[in-house]
C-alpha positions as a LaTeX table, in Angstrom:
\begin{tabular}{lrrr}
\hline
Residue & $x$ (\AA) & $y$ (\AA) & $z$ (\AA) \\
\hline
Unk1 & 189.86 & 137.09 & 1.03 \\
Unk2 & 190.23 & 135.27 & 4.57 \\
Unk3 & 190.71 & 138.60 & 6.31 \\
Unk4 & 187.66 & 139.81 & 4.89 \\
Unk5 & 185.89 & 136.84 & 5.50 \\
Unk6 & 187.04 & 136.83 & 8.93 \\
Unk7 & 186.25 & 140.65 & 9.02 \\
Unk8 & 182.12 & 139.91 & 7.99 \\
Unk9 & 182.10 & 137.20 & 10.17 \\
Unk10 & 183.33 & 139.47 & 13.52 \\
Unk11 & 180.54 & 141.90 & 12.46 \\
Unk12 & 177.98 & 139.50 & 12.31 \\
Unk13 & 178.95 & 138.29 & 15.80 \\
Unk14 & 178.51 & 141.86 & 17.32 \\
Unk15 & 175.54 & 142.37 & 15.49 \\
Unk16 & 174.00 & 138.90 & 17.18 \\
Unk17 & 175.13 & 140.00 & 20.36 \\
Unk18 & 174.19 & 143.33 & 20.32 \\
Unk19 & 171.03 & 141.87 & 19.34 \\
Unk20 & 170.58 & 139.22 & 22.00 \\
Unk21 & 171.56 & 141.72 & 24.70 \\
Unk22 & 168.52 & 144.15 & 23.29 \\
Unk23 & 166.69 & 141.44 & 23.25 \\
Unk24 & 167.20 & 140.21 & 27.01 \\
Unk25 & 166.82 & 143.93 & 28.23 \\
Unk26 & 163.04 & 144.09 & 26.04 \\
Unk27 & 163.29 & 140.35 & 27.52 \\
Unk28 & 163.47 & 141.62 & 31.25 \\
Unk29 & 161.35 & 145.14 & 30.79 \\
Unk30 & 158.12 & 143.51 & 29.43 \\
Unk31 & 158.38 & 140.53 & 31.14 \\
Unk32 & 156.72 & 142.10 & 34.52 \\
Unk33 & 152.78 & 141.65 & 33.42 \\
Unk34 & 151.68 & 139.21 & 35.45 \\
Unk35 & 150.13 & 138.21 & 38.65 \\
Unk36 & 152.07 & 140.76 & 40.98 \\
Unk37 & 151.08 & 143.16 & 39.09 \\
Unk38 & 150.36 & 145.22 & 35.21 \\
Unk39 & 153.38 & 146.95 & 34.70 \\
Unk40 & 151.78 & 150.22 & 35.34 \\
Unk41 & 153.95 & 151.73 & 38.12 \\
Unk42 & 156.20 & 154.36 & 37.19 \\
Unk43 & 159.16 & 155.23 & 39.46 \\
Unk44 & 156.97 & 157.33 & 42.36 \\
Unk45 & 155.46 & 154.32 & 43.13 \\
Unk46 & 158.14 & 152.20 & 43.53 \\
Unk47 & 159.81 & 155.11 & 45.99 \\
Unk48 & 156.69 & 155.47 & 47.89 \\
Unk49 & 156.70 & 151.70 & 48.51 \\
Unk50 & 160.21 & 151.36 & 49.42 \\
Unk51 & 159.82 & 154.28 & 51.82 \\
Unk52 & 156.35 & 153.09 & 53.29 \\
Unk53 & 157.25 & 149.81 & 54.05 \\
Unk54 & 161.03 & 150.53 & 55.25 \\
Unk55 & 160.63 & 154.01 & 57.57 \\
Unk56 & 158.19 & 152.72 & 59.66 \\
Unk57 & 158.64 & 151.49 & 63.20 \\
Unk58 & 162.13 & 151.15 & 62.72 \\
Unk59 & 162.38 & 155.31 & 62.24 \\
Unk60 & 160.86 & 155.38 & 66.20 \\
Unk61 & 163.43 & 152.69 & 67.54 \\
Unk62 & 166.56 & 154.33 & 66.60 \\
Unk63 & 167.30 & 156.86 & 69.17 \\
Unk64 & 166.53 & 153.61 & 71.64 \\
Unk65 & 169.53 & 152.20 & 69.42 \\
Unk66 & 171.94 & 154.96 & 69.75 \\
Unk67 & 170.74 & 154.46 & 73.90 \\
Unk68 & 172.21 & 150.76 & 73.86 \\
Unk69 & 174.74 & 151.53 & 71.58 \\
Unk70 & 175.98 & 154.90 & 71.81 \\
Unk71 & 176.94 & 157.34 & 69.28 \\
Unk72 & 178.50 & 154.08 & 67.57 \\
Unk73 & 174.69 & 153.85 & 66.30 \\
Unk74 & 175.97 & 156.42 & 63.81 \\
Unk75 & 178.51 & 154.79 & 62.11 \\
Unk76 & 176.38 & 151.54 & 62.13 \\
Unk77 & 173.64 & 153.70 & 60.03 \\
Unk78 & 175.61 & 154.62 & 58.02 \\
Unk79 & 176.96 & 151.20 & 57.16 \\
Unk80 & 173.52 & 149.66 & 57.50 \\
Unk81 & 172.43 & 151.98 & 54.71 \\
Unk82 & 175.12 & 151.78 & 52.88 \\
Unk83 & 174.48 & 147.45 & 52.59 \\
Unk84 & 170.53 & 148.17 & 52.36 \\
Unk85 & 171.35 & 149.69 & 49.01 \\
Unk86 & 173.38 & 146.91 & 48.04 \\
Unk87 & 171.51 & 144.38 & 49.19 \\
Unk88 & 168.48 & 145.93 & 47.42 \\
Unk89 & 170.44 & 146.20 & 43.91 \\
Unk90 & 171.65 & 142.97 & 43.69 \\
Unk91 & 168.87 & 140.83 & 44.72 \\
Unk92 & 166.96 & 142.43 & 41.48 \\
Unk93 & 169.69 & 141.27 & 40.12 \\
Unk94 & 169.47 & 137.71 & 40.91 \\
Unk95 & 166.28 & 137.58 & 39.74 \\
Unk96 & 167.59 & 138.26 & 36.36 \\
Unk97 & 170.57 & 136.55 & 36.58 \\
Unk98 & 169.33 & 134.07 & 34.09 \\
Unk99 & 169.03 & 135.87 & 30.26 \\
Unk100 & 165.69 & 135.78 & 28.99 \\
Unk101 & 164.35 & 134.86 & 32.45 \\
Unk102 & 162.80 & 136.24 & 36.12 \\
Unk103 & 162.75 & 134.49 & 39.22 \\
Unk104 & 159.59 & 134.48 & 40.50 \\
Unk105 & 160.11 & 136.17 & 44.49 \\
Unk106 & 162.94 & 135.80 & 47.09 \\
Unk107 & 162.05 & 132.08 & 47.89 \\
Unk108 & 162.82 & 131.55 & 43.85 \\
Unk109 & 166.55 & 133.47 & 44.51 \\
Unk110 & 167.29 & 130.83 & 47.46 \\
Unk111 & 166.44 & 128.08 & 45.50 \\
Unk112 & 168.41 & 128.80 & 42.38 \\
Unk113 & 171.29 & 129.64 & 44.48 \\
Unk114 & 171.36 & 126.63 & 46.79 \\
Unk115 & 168.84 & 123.92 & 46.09 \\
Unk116 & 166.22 & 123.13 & 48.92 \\
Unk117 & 168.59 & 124.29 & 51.61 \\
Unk118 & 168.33 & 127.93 & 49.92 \\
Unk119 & 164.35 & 127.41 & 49.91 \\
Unk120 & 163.92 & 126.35 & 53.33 \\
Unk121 & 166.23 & 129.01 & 54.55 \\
Unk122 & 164.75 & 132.09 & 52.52 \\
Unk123 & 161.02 & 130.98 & 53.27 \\
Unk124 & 161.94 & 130.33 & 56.92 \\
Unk125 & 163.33 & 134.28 & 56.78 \\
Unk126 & 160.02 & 135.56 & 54.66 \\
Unk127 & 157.79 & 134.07 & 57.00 \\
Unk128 & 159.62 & 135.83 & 60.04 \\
Unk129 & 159.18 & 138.96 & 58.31 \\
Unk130 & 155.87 & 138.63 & 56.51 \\
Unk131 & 154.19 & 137.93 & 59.97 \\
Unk132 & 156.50 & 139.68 & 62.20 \\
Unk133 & 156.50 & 142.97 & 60.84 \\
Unk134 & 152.71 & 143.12 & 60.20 \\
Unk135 & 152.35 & 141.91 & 63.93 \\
Unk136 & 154.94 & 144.30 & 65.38 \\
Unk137 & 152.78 & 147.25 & 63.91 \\
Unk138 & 149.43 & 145.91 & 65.11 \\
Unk139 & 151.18 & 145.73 & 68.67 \\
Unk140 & 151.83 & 149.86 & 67.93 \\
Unk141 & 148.95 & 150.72 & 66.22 \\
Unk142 & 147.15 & 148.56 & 69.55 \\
Unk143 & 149.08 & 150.49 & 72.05 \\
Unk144 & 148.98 & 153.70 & 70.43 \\
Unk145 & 144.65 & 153.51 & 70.39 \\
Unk146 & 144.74 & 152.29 & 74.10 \\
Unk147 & 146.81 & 155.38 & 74.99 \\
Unk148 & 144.59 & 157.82 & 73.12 \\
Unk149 & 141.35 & 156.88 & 73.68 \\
Unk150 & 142.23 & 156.52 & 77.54 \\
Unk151 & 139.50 & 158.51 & 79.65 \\
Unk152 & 136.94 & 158.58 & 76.46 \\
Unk153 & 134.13 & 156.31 & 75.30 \\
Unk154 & 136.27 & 154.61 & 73.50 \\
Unk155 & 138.59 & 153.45 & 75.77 \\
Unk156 & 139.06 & 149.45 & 75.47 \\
Unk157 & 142.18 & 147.48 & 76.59 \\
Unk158 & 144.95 & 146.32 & 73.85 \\
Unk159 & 143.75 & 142.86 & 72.79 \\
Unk160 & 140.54 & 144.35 & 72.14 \\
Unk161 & 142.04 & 146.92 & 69.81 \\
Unk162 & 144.19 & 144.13 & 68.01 \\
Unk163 & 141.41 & 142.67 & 67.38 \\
Unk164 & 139.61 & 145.69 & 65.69 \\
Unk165 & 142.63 & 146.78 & 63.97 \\
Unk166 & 142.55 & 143.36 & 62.16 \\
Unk167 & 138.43 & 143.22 & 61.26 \\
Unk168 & 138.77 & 146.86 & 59.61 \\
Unk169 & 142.40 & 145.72 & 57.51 \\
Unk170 & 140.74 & 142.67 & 56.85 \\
Unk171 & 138.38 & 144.35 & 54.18 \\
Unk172 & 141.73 & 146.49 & 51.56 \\
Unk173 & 143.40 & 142.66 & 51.78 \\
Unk174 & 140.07 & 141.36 & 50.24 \\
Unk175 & 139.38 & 144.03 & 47.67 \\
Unk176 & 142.67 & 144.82 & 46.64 \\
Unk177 & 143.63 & 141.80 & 44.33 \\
Unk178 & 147.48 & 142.72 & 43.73 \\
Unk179 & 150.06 & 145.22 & 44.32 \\
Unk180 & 149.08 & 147.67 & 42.28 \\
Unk181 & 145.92 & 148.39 & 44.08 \\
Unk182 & 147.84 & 148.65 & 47.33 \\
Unk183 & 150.27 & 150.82 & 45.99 \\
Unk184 & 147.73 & 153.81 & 45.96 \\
Unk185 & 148.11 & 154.20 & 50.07 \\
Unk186 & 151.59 & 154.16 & 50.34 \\
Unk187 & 152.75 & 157.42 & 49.47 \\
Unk188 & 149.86 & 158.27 & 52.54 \\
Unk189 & 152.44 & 156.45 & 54.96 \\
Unk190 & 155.45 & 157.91 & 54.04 \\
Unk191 & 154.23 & 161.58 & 54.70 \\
Unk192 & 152.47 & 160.11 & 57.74 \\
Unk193 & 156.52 & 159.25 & 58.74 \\
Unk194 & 157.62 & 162.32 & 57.68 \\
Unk195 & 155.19 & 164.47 & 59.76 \\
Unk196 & 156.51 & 162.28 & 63.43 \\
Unk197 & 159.87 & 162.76 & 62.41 \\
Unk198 & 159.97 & 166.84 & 62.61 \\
Unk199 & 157.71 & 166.73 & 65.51 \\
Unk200 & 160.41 & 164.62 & 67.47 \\
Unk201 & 163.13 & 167.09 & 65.69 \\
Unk202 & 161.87 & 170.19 & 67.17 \\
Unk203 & 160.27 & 168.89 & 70.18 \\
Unk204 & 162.99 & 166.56 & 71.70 \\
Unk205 & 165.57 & 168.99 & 71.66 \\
Unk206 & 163.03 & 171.81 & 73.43 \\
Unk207 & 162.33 & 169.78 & 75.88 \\
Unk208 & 165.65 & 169.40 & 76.73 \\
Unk209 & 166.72 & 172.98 & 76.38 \\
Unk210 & 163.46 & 173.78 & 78.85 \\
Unk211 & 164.55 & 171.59 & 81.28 \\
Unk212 & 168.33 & 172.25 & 81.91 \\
Unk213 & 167.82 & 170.72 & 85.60 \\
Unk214 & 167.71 & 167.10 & 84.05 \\
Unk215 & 170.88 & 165.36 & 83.75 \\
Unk216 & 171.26 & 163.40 & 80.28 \\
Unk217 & 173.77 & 160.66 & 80.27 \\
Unk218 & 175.07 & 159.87 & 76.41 \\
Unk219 & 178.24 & 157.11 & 76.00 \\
Unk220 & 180.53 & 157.10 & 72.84 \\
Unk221 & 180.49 & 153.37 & 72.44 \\
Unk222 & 178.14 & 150.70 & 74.45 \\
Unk223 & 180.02 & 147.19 & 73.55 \\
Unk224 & 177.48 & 145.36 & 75.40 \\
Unk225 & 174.91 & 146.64 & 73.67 \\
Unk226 & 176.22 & 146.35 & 69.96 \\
Unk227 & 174.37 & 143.50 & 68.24 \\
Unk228 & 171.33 & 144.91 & 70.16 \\
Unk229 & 171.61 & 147.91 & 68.73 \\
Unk230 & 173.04 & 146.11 & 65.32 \\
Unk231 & 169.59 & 144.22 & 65.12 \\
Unk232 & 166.96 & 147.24 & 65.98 \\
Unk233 & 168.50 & 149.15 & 62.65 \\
Unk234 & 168.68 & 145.75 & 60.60 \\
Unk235 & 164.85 & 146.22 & 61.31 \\
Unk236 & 164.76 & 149.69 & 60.28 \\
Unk237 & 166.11 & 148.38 & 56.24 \\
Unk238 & 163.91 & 145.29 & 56.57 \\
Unk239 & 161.19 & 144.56 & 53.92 \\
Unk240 & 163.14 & 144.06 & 51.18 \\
Unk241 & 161.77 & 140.71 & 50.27 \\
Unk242 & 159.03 & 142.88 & 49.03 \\
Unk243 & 160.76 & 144.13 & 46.74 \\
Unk244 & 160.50 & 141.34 & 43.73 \\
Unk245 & 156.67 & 142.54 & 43.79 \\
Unk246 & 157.81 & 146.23 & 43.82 \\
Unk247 & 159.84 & 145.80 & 41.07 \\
Unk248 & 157.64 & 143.84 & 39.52 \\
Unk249 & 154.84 & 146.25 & 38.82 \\
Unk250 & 157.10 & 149.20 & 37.73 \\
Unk251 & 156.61 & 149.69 & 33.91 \\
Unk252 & 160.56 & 150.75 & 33.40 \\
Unk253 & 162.17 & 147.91 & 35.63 \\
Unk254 & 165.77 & 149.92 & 34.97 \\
Unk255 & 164.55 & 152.23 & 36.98 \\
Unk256 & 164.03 & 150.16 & 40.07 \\
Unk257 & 168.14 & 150.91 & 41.02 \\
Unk258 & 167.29 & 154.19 & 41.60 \\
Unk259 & 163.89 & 153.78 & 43.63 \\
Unk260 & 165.73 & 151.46 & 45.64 \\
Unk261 & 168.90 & 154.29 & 46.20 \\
Unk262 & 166.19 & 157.09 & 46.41 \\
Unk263 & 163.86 & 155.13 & 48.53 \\
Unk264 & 166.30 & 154.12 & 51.01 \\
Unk265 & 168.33 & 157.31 & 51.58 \\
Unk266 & 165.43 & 158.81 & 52.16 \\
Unk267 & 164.76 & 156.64 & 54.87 \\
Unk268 & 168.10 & 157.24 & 56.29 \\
Unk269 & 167.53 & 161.33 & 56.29 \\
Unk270 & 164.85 & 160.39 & 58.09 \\
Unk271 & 166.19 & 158.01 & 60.53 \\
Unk272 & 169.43 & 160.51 & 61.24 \\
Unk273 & 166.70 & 163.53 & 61.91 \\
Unk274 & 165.24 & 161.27 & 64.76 \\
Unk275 & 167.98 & 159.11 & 65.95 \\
Unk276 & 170.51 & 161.71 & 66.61 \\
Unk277 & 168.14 & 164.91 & 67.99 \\
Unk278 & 166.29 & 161.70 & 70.22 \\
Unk279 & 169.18 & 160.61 & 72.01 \\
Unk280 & 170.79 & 163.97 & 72.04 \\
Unk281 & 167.57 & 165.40 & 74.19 \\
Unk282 & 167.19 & 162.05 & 76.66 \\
Unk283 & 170.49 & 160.05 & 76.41 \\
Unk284 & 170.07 & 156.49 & 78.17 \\
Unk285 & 166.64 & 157.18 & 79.09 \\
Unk286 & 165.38 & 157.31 & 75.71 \\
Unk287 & 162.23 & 155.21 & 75.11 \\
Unk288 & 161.12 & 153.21 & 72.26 \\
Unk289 & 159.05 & 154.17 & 70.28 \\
Unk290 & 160.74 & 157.47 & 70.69 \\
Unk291 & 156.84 & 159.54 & 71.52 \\
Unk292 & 157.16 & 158.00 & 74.50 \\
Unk293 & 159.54 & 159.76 & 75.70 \\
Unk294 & 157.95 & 163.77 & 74.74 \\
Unk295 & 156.22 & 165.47 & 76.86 \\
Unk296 & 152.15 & 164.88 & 76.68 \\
Unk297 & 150.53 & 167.39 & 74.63 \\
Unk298 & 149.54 & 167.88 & 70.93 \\
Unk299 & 153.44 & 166.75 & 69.51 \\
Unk300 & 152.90 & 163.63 & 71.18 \\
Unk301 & 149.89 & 163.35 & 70.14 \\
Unk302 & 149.71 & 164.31 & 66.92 \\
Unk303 & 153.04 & 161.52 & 66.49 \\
Unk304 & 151.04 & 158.48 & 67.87 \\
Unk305 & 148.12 & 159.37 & 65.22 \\
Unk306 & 149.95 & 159.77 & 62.17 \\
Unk307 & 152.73 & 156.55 & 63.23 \\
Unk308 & 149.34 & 154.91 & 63.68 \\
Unk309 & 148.23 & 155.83 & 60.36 \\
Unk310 & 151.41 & 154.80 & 58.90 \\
Unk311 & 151.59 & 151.20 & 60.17 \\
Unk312 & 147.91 & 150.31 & 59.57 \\
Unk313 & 148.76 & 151.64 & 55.24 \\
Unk314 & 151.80 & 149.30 & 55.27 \\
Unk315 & 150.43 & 146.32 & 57.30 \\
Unk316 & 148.40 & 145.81 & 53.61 \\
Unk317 & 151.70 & 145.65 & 51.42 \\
Unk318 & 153.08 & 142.54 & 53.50 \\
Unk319 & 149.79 & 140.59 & 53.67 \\
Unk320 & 149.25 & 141.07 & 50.47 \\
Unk321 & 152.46 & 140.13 & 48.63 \\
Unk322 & 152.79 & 136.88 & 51.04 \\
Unk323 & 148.74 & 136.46 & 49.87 \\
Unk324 & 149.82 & 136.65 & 46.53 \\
Unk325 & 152.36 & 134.14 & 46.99 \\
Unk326 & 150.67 & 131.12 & 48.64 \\
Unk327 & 147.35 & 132.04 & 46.44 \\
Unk328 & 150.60 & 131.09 & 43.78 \\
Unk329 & 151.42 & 128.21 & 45.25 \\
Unk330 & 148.09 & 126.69 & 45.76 \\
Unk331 & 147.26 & 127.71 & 42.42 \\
Unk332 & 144.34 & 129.96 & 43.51 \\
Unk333 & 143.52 & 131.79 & 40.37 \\
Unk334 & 140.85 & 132.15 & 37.88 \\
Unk335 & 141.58 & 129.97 & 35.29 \\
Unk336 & 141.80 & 126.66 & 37.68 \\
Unk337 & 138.82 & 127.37 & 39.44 \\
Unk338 & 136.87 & 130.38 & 38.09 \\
Unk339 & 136.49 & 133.78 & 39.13 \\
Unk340 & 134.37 & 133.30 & 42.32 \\
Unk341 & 136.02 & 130.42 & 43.56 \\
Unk342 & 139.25 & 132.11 & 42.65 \\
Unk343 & 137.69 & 135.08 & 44.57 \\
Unk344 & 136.86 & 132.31 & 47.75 \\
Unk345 & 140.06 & 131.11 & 48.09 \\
Unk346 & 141.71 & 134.76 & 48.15 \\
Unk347 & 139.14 & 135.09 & 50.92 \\
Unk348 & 139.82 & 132.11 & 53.36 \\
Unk349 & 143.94 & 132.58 & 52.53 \\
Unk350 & 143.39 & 136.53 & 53.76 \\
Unk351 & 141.91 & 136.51 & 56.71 \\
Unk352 & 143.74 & 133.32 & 57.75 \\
Unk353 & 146.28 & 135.50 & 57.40 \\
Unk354 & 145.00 & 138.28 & 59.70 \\
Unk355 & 143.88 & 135.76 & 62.47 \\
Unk356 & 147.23 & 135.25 & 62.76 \\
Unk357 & 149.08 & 138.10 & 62.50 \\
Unk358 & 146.03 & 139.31 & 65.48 \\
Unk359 & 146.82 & 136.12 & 67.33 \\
Unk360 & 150.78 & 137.61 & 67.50 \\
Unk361 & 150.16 & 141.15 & 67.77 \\
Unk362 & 147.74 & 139.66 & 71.51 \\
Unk363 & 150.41 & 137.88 & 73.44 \\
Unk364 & 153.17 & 139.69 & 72.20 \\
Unk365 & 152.78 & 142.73 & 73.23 \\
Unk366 & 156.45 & 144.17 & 74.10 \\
Unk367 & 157.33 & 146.77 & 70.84 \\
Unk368 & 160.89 & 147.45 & 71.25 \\
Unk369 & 162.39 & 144.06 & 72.18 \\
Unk370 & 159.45 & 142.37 & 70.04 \\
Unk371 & 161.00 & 144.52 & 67.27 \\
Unk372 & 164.83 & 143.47 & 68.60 \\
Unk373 & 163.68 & 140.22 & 68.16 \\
Unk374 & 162.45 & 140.49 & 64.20 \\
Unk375 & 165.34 & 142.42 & 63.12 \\
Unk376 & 167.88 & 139.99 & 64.34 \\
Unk377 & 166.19 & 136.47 & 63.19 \\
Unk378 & 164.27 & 137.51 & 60.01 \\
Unk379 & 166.34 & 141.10 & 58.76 \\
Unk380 & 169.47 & 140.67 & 59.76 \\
Unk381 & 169.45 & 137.64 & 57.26 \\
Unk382 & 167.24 & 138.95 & 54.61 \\
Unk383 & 169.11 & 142.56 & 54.47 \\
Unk384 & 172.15 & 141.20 & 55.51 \\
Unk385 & 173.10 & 137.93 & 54.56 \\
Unk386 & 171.06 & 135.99 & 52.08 \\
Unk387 & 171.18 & 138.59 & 48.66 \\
Unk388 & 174.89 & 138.80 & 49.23 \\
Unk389 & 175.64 & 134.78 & 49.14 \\
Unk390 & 172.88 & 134.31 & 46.62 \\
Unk391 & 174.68 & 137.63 & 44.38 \\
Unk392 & 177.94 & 135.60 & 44.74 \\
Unk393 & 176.54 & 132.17 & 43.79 \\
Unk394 & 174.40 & 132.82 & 40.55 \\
Unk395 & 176.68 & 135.46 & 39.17 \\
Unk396 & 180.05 & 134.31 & 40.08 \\
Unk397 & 183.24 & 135.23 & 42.90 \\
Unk398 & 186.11 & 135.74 & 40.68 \\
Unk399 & 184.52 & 138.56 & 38.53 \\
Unk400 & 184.24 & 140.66 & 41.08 \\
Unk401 & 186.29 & 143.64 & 42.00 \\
Unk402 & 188.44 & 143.40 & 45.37 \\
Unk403 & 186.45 & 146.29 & 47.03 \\
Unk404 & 183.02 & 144.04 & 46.70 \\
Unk405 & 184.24 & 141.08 & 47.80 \\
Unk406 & 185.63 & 143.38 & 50.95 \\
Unk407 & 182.14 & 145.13 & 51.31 \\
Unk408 & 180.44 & 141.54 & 50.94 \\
Unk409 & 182.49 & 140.45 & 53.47 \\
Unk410 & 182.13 & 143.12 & 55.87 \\
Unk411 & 178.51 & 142.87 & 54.93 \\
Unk412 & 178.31 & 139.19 & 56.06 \\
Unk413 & 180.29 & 139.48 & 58.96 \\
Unk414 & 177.66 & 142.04 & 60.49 \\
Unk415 & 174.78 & 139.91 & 59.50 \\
Unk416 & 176.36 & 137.23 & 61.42 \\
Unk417 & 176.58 & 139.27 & 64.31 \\
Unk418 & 173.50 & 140.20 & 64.36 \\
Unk419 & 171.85 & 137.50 & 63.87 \\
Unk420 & 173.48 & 135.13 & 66.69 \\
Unk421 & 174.06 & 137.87 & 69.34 \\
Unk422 & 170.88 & 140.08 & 68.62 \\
Unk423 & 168.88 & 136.88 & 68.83 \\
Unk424 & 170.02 & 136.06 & 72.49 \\
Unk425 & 169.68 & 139.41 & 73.60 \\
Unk426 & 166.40 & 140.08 & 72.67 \\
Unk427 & 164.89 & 136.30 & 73.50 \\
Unk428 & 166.90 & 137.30 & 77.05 \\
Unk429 & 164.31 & 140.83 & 77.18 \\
Unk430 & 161.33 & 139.47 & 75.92 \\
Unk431 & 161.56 & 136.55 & 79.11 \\
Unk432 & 162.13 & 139.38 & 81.01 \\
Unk433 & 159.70 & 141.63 & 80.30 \\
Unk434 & 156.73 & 138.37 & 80.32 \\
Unk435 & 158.23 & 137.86 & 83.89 \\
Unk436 & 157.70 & 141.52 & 85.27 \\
\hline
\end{tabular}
């Protein structure tokens, strides 16, 4: 009679666990209908987003990369993405490390895993992103529009052009209210990427073969210029503290793993098709961005239009999930202060916003160390080194396998590296290039 008392009561214990484990996955799929977004995204979206907002400017710095670092710039990419994926799964995670609950965005992630010190450090890292990003592709979108309307009607000098750039995205950040609105352009970006990357594929490498007479100097392995090189393709996997709000507006969040993997490798195709072919064709005279360095004619042409393109679609997705988040904290919705004052106070956050980022984009006006600079303060922590300790702190060290706790590690160390040592070197260009 025990043993079948015993026996009933074992069932009933799997049978209220397999129930509470249902009930946290239901818990976690329908939970995503809020502010960020309606739960309407299906898995295309969330890849077009990943892809848009990662294979951006970071796609034409890499053969300037390989250039400092030599064809060690392999082997970091490949590591790189190999941690980007990683990074990417487990900071979804985090969110849901609690059962039955979401953290709200990154900042929520820090804070759960270390107090205030976790909040000031992850908001300190968003900020560096969410503006420096944004402003790094005004600075290319600026140059790019001096360069081609040179000689025309249209020609006006850079500042000028930052400033139109950020009047004309001034009016999606108004009108679209959320995520899911700006999700419709991104797909628009990522072909825009796609199309630059097999012009520099067949063009780089017929340039070279044309001109035989030009000696092109490649190195192995440039130890000097490691965490340089380190930091530029941290940049290249930045934007992942997007990627709460991506998540959040997918209707199936169990299929964000895959977006993520999907997403990001094919941002690495991408990144090998230009990185390698690039510094194949012009060795340590490759330029950032890499257009720069084709001949003039349609290719490069036709590459500084649709990169241009491409960075004025994503420069929405960053202003607009950082919107979303201090309209959040200031409690600028529609049920505190009604729909036009709600509508006000999306207004005034926006294009303080944009005054900003136009206000960086002006006297910074240097893209490749500029960019040197963002990947080794803000991604080299977000990518690198924040999901990781947060991963190990709300979920636990000891239930780990070995081989994680090696690839956290290694992940870490990197980060570190790239961080402190990318930082100097590109403070050390930017003072040089505001001297010359």
């Amino acid at each position: 009679m025990a043993n079948d008392t015993s026996s009933i009561m074992s069932e009933k214990v799997k049978v209220e666990q397999t129930t509470i484990d249902h009930y946290v996955e239901e818990d976690r799929a329908s939970s995503i209908v809020n502010e960020f977004g309606h739960g309407n995204g299906g898995f295309l979206t969330a890849y077009f987003n990943v892809v848009c907002v990662v294979a951006g400017t970071g796609t034409l710095g890499l053969p300037k990369a390989f250039a400092e670092g030599g064809w060690l710039g392999i082997l970091i990419l490949i590591l790189a993405y190999a941690m980007a994926v990683y990074s990417g799964i487990v900071l979804i995670r985090c969110l849901y490390y609690k059962p039955g609950h979401r953290l709200h965005d990154f900042k929520a992630m820090g804070v759960a895993a270390f107090g205030w010190p976790g909040y000031v450090v992850s908001s300190v890292l968003h900020l560096l992103n969410l503006f420096g990003c944004p402003a790094l592709y005004l600075v290319l979108a600026s140059n790019n529009m001096t360069v081609l309307c040179a000689g025309t009607a249209a020609a006006l000098n850079y500042k000028l052009w930052a400033i139109i750039w950020g009047v004309i995205l001034l009016v999606p950040s108004l009108i679209m209210k959320t995520l899911k609105e700006v999700t419709a352009i991104a797909a628009i970006g990522a072909v825009c990427t796609m199309m630059a990357v097999f012009i520099v594929l067949i063009q780089a490498p017929m340039y070279h073969n044309a001109h035989p007479e030009i000696v092109v100097e490649r190195d192995g392995v440039i130890w000097t210029g490691f965490p340089m090189a380190l930091s530029t393709i941290a940049f290249s996997f930045g934007g992942n503290n997007t990627y709460p709000h991506v998540e959040h507006a997918l209707k199936k969040p169990h299929q964000w793993k895959w977006a993520v993997i999907a997403g990001l490798s094919t941002c690495t195709a991408l990144y090998f098709l230009t990185a390698v072919p690039g510094y194949w064709s012009f060795g340590r005279e490759t330029q950032s961005p890499i257009y720069n360095s084709l001949p003039d004619g349609a290719g490069k042409m036709i590459s500084m239009i649709v990169m241009t393109i491409h960075v004025i679609f994503a420069i929405p997705i960053y202003t607009t999930s950082f919107s979303l988040e201090f309209e959040k904290f200031v409690r600028c919705d529609e049920e505190r202060i009604g729909r036009f004052g709600a509508w006000l106070g999306r207004a005034a956050i926006r294009t303080a916003t944009m005054v900003i980022l136009v206000i960086l984009a002006a006297f910074i006006p240097f893209f490749d160390d500029f960019m040197g600079l963002i990947g080794a303060l803000a991604n080299c922590g977000l990518v690198f080194l924040l999901p990781p300790l947060c991963y190990l702190k709300l979920t636990g060290v000891r239930n780990k396998p070995y081989y994680e706790l090696a690839f956290c590690a290694l992940t870490l160390l990197l980060g570190v590296v790239g961080c402190v040592f990318g930082t100097i070197d590109s403070i050390r260009a930017l003072i040089k290039d505001f001297q010359t």
